[in-house]
Short mmCIF file of C-alpha atoms in Angstrom, two decimals:
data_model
loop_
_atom_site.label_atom_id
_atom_site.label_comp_id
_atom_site.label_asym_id
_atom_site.label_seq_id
_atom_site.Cartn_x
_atom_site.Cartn_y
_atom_site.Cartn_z
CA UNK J 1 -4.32 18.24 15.74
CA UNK J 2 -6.67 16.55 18.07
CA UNK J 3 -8.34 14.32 15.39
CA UNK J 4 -4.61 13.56 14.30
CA UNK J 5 -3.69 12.25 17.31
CA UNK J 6 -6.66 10.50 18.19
CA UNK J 7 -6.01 8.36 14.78
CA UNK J 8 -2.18 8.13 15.13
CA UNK J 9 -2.17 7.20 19.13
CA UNK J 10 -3.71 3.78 18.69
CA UNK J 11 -2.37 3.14 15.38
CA UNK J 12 0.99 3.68 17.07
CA UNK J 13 0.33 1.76 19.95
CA UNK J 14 -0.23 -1.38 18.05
CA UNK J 15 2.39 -0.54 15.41
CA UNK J 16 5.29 -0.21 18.32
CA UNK J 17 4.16 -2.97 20.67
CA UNK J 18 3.58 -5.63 18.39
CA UNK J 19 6.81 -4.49 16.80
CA UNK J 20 8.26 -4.93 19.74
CA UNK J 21 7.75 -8.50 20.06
CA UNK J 22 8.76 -9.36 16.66
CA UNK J 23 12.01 -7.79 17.20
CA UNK J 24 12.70 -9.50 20.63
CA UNK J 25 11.71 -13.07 18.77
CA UNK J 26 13.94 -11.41 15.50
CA UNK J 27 16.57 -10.97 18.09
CA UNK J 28 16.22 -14.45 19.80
CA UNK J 29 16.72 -16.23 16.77
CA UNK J 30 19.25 -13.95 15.48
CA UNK J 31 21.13 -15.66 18.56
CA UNK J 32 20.39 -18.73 18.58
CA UNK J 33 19.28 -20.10 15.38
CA UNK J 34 21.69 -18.05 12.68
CA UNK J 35 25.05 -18.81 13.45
CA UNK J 36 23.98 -22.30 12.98
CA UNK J 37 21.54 -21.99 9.61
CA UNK J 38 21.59 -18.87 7.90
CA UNK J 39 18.80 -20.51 5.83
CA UNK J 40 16.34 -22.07 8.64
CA UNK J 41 17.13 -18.74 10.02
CA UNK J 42 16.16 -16.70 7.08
CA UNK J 43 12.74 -19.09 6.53
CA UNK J 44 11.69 -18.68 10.18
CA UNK J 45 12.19 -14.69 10.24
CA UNK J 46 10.15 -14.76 6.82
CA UNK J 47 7.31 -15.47 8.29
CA UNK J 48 7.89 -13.31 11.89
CA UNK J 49 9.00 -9.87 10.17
CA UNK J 50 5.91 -10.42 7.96
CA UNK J 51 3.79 -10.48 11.14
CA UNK J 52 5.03 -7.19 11.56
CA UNK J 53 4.84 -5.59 7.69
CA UNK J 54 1.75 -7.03 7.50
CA UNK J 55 0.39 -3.85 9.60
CA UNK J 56 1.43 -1.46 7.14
CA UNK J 57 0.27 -3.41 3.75
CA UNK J 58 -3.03 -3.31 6.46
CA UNK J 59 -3.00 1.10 6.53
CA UNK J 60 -2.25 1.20 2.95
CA UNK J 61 -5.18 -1.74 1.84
CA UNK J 62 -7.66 -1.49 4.47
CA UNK J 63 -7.47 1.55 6.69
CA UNK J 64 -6.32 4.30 3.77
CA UNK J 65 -8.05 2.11 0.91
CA UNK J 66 -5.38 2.84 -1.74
CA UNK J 67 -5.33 0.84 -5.21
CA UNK J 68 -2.23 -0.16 -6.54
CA UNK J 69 -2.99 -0.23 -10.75
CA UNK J 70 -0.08 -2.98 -11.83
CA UNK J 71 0.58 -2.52 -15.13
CA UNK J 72 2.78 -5.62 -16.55
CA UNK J 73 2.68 -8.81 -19.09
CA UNK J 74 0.29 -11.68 -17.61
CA UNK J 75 3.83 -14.00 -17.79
CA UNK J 76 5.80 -11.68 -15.39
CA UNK J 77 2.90 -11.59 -13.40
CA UNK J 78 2.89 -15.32 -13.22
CA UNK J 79 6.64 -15.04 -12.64
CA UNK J 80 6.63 -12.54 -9.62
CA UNK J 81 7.70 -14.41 -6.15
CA UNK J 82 8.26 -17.36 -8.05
CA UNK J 83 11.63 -16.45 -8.67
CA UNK J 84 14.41 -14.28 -7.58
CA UNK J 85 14.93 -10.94 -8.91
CA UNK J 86 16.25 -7.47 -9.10
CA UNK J 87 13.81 -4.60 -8.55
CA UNK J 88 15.05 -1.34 -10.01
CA UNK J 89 12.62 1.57 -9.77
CA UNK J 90 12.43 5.09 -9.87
CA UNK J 91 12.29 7.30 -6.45
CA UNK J 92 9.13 9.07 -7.15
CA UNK J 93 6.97 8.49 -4.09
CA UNK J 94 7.72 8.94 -0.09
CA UNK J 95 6.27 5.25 0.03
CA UNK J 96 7.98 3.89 -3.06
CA UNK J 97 8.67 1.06 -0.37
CA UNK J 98 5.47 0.43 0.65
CA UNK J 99 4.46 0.21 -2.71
CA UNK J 100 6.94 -2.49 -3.04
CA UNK J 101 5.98 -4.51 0.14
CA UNK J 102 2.21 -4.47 -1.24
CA UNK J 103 3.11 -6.01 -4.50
CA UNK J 104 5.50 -8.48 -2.87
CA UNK J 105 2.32 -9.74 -0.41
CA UNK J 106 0.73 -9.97 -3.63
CA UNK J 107 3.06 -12.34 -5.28
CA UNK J 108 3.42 -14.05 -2.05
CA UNK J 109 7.09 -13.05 -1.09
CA UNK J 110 6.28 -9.76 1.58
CA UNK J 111 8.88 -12.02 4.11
CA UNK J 112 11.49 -12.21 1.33
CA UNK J 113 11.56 -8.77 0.29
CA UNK J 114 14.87 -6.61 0.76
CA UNK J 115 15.96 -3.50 -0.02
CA UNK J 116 19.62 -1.47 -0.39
CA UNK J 117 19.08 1.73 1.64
CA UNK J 118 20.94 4.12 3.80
CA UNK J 119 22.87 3.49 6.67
CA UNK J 120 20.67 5.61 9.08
CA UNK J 121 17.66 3.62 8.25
CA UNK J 122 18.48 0.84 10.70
CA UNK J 123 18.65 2.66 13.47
CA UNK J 124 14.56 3.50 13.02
CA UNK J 125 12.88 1.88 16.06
CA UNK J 126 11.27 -1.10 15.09
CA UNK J 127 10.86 -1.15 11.24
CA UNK J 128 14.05 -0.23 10.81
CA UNK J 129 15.31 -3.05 13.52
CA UNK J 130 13.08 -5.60 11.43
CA UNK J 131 14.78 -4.74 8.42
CA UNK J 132 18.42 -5.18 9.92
CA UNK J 133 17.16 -8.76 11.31
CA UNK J 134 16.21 -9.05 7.71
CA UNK J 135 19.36 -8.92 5.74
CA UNK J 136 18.70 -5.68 4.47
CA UNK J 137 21.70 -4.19 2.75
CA UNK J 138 22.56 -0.61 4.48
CA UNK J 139 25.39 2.14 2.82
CA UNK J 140 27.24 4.91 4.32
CA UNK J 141 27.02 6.86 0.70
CA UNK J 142 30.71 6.37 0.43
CA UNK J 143 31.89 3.89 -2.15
CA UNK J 144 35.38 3.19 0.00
CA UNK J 145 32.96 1.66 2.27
CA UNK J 146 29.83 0.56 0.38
CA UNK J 147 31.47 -1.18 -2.26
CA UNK J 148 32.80 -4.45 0.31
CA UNK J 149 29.06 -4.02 2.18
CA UNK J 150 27.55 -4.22 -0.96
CA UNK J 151 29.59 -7.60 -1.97
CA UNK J 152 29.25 -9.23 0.95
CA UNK J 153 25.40 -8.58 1.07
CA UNK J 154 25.29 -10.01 -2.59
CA UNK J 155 27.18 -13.00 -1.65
CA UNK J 156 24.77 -13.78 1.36
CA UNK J 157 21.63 -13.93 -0.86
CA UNK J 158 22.82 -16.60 -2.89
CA UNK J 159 21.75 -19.37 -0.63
CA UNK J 160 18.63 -17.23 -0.18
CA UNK J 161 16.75 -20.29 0.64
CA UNK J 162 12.91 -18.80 -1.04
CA UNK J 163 12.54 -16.28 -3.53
CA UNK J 164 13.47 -12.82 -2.69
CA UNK J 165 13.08 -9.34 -4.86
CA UNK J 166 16.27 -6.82 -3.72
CA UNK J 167 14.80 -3.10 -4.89
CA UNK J 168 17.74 -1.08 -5.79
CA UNK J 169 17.04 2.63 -6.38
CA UNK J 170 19.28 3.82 -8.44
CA UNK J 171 19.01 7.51 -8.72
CA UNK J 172 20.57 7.40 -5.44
CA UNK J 173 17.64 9.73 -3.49
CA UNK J 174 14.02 10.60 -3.66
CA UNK J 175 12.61 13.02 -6.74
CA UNK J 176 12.08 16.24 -6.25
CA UNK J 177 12.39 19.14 -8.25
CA UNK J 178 15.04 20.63 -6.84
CA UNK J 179 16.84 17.52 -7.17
CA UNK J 180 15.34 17.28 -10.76
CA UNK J 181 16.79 20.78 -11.50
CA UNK J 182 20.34 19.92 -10.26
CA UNK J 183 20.00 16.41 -12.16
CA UNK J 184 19.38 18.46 -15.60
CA UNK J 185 22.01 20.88 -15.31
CA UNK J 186 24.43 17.77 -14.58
CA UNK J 187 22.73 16.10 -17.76
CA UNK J 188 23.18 19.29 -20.02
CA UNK J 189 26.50 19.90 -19.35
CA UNK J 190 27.46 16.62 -19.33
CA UNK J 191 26.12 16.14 -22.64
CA UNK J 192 23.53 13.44 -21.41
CA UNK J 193 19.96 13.04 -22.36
CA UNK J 194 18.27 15.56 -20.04
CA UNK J 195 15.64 14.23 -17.87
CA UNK J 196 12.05 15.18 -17.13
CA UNK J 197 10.75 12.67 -14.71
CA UNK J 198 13.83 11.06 -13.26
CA UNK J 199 16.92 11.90 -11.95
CA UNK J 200 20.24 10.57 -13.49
CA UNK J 201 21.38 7.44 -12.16
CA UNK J 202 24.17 6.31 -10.52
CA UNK J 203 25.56 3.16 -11.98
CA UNK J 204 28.16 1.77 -9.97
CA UNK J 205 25.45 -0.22 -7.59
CA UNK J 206 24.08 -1.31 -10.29
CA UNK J 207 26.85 -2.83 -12.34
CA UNK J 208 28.01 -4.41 -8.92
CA UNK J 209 24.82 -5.71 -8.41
CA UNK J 210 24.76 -7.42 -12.01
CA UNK J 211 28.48 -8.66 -12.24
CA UNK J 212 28.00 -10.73 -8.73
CA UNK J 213 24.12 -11.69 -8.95
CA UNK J 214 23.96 -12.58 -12.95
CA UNK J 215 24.47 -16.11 -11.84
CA UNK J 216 21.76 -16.74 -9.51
CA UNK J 217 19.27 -13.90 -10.54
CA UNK J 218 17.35 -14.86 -13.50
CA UNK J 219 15.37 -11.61 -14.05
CA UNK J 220 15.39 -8.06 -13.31
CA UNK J 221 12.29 -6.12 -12.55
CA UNK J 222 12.37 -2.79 -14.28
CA UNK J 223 9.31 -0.87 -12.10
CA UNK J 224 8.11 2.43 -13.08
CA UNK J 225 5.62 4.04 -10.35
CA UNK J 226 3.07 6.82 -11.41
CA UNK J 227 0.33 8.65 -10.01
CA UNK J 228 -2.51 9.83 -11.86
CA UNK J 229 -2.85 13.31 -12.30
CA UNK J 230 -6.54 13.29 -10.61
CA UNK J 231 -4.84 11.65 -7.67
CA UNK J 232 -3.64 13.07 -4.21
CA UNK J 233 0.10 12.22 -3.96
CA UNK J 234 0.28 9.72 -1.17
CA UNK J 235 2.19 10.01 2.16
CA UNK J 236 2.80 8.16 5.18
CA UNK J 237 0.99 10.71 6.62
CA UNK J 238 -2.40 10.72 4.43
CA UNK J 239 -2.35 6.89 4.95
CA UNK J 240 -1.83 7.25 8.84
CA UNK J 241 -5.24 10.11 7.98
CA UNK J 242 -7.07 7.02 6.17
CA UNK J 243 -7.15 9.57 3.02
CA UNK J 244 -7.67 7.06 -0.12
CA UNK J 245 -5.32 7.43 -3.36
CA UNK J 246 -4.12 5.72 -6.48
CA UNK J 247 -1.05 4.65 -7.85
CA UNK J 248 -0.07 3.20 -11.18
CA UNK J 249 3.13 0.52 -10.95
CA UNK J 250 4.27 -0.42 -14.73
CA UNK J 251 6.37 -3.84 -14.21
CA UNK J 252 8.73 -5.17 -17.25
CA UNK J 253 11.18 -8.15 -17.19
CA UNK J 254 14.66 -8.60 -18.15
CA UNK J 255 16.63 -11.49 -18.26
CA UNK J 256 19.66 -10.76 -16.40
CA UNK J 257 21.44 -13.02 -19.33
CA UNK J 258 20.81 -10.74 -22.09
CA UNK J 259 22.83 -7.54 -20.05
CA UNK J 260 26.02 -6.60 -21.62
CA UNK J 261 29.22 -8.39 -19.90
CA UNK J 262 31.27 -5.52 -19.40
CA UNK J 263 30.80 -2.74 -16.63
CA UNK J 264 30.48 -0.05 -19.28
CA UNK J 265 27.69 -1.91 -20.92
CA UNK J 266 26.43 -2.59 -17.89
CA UNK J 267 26.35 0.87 -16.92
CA UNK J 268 25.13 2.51 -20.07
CA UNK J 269 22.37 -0.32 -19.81
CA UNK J 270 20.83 0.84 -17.07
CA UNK J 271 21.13 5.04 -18.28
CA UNK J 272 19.52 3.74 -21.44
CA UNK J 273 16.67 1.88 -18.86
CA UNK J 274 15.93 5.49 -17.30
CA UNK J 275 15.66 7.54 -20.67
CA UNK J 276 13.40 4.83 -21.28
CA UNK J 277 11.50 5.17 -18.03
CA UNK J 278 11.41 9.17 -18.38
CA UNK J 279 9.87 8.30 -21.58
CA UNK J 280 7.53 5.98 -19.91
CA UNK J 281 6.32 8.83 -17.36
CA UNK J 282 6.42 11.60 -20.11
CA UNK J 283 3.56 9.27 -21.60
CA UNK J 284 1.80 8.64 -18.45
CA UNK J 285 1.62 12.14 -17.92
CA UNK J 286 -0.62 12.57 -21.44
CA UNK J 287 -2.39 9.76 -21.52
CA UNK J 288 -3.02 9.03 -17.33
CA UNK J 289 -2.05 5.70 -17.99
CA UNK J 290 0.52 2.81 -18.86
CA UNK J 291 -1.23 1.78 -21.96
CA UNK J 292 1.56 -0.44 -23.31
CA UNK J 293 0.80 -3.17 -20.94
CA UNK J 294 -2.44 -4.77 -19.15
CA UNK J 295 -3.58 -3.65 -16.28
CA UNK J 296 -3.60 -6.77 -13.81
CA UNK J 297 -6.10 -7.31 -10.99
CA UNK J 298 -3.76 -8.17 -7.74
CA UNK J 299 -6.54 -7.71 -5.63
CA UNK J 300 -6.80 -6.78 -1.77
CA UNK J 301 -6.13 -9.94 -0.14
CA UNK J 302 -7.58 -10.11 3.45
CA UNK J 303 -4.25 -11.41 5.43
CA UNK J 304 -3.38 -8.16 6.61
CA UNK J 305 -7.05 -7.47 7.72
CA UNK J 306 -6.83 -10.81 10.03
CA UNK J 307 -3.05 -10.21 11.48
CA UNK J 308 -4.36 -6.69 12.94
CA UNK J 309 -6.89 -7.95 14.20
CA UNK J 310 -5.19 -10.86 15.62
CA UNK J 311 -2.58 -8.46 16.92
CA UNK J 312 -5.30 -5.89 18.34
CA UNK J 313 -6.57 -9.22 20.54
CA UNK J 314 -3.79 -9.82 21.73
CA UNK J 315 -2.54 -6.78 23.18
CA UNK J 316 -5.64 -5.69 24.31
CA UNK J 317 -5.57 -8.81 26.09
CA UNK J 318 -1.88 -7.82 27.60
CA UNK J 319 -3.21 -4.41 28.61
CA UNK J 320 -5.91 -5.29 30.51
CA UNK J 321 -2.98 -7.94 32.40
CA UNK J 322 -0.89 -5.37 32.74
CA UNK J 323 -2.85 -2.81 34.08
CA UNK J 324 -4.34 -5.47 37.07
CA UNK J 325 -1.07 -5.69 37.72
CA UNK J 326 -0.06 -2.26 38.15
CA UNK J 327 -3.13 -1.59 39.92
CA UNK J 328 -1.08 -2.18 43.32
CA UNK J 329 0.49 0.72 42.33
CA UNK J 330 -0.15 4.68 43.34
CA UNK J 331 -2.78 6.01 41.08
CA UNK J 332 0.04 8.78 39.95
CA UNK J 333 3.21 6.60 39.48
CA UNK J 334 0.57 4.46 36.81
CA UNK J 335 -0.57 7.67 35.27
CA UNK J 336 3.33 9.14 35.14
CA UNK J 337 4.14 5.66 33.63
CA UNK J 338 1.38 5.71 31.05
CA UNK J 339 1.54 9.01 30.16
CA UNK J 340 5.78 8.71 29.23
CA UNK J 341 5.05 5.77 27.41
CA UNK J 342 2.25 7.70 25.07
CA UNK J 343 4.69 10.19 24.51
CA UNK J 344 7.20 7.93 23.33
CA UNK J 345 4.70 6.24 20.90
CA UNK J 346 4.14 9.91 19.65
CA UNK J 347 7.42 10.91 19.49
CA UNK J 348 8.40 7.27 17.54
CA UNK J 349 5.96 7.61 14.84
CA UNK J 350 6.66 11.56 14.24
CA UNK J 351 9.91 10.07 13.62
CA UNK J 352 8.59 7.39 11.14
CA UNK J 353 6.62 10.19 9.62
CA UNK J 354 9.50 12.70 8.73
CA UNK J 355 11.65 9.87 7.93
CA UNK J 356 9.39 8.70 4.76
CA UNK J 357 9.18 12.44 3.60
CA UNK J 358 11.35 13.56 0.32
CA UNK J 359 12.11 16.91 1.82
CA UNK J 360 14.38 15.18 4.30
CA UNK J 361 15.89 13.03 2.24
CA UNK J 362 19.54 13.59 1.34
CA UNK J 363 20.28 15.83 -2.05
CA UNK J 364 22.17 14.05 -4.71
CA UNK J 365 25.71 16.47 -4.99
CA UNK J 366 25.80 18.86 -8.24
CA UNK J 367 28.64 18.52 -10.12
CA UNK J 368 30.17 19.74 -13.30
CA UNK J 369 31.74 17.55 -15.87
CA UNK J 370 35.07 19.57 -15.50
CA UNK J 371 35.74 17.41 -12.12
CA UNK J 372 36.16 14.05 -13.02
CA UNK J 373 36.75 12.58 -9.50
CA UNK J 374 33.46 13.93 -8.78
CA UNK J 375 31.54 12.96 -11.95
CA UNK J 376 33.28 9.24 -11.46
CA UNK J 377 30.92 9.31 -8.51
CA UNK J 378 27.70 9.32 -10.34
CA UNK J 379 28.69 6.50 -12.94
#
């Protein structure tokens, strides 16, 4: 406990403060530069918010030392962050997200990356601030609301003035097997192809997504995420620990042109895409590997290794101010002040923590085929 809090104390520290500061600049320009220019807006908060992600592609390259194995064509590779696209992917890891972030530093677009997640997710302190000031698209899980959110958050992106990936997950939650167990009776009795590795996806997103984007999204990313069996299943916790993993991404492109034009093609599409992928990951699971497509060095750029330490200067720098000036101060009012603001930096990233974990996440419903109103909900 004491070697847990020694490494998540400073970590914190840096992660909240310097958070801090890119949401009070998010939130300046949010005032005073977007109602003008939604794009100079979205090109200036690019490059602040990645100031801030940065610091966790830094735990997951430098401090944990995990390898991301991308497994994809060397002309989507070339393509990636060149180009706008749709990122579907399955829900198998706590930091599916991260994941994603890494490989969008990689293709140079970390500042452009979005995501459609839930509602509660915005209210996270800092990360989940950043993400609001980012256009992220949040639901309330019910499609009486999500449905207008979702068009109106399509309709912003397209003057998206760089190139932006929007991940989409659409099995709706994170795998586990409970979830898997409920997803196969659905399948079974629904007379579906019964999955092994995924859960059954929910295609109304998805055909939304398609019908309003298919004219200024070239390309979908269809991203399968693996880890080997020899490999510790990575947490936000074991990265926080510095424990060191591996995880295999398999990448393939669609042009968004050659998708069916109707919703029902559309939706069987993307169910077709995920017997696919649980074919994929059946595969994986014999052979430890993606062998259908090269693996791709991305490397481990340094960027993230300079912005910590940039940041680390800096507010070492404003604690050593800050602490001359409190010095006027009555030795127990400073050490009352300090010690509430360490707990807070605790209690803030025990919150980050049990946020990224699957156990929390919220269960997909079980339903039988004999309700209709309630199956409509899954397609």
């Amino acid at each position: 406990m004491a070697i847990a809090a020694a490494v998540v104390l400073p970590l914190g520290l840096l992660f909240l403060l310097s958070g801090l500061v890119v949401n009070f600049i998010q939130a300046v320009l949010f005032i005073l530069v977007r109602p003008f220019s939604r794009s100079v807006y979205s090109r200036i908060n690019r490059v602040v918010a990645e100031f801030l992600w940065l610091e966790l592609v830094w735990l997951f390259d430098w401090w944990a030392n995990i390898k991301v194995e991308l497994y994809t064509d060397s002309e989507t590779l070339q393509l990636m962050g060149n180009e706008h696209a749709l990122l579907i992917c399955n829900h198998k890891s706590d930091i599916d997200w991260l994941v994603g972030w890494v490989l969008a530093q990689r293709a140079g677009c970390l500042g452009s990356a979005l995501a459609i997640m839930k509602k509660s997710s915005k209210f996270l302190p800092v990360l989940g601030w950043s993400m609001w000031f980012s256009d992220y698209v949040f639901l309330e899980r019910s499609w009486a609301k999500d449905e207008e959110t979702l068009k109106s958050g399509f309709e912003h992106l397209k003057d998206f003035p760089q190139p932006f990936w929007l991940a989409l997950f659409v099995e709706g939650t994170r795998f586990t097997q409970e979830k898997l167990l409920a997803a196969q009776e659905y399948a079974a009795s629904a007379g579906l192809p019964v999955p092994r590795n995924v859960l059954v996806p929910r295609t109304k997103g998805f055909v939304l997504a398609v019908n309003h984007m298919r004219s200024f999204v070239p390309a979908i990313y269809d991203a399968t995420v693996a880890i080997p069996l020899n490999e510790p299943r990575p947490t936000l916790l074991r990265i926080l620990r510095g424990r060191s993993s591996v995880i295999h991404v398999h990448i393939k492109r669609h042009l968004m042109e050659e998708l069916p034009e109707t919703n029902s093609g559309i939706a069987q599409w993307c169910k077709d895409m995920f017997v696919a992928k649980d074919a994929l990951l059946e595969q994986h699971l014999v052979n430890d590997t993606f062998g259908d497509k090269d693996c791709q060095d991305i490397g481990r750029p340094k960027k993230s290794l300079f912005v910590v330490i940039a940041w680390s200067c800096l507010l070492l720098y404003g604690s050593i101010k800050f602490f001359e000036w409190f010095s006027i101060l009555p030795s127990w009012e400073v050490f009352t002040l300090c010690a509430t603001f360490l707990a807070v930096v605790m209690i803030l990233m025990q919150v980050l923590i049990v946020f990224s974990q699957s156990e929390h996440s919220t269960p997909p419903p079980v339903v039988s085929p004999e309700d209709p109103l309630k199956a409509n909900l899954l397609q």
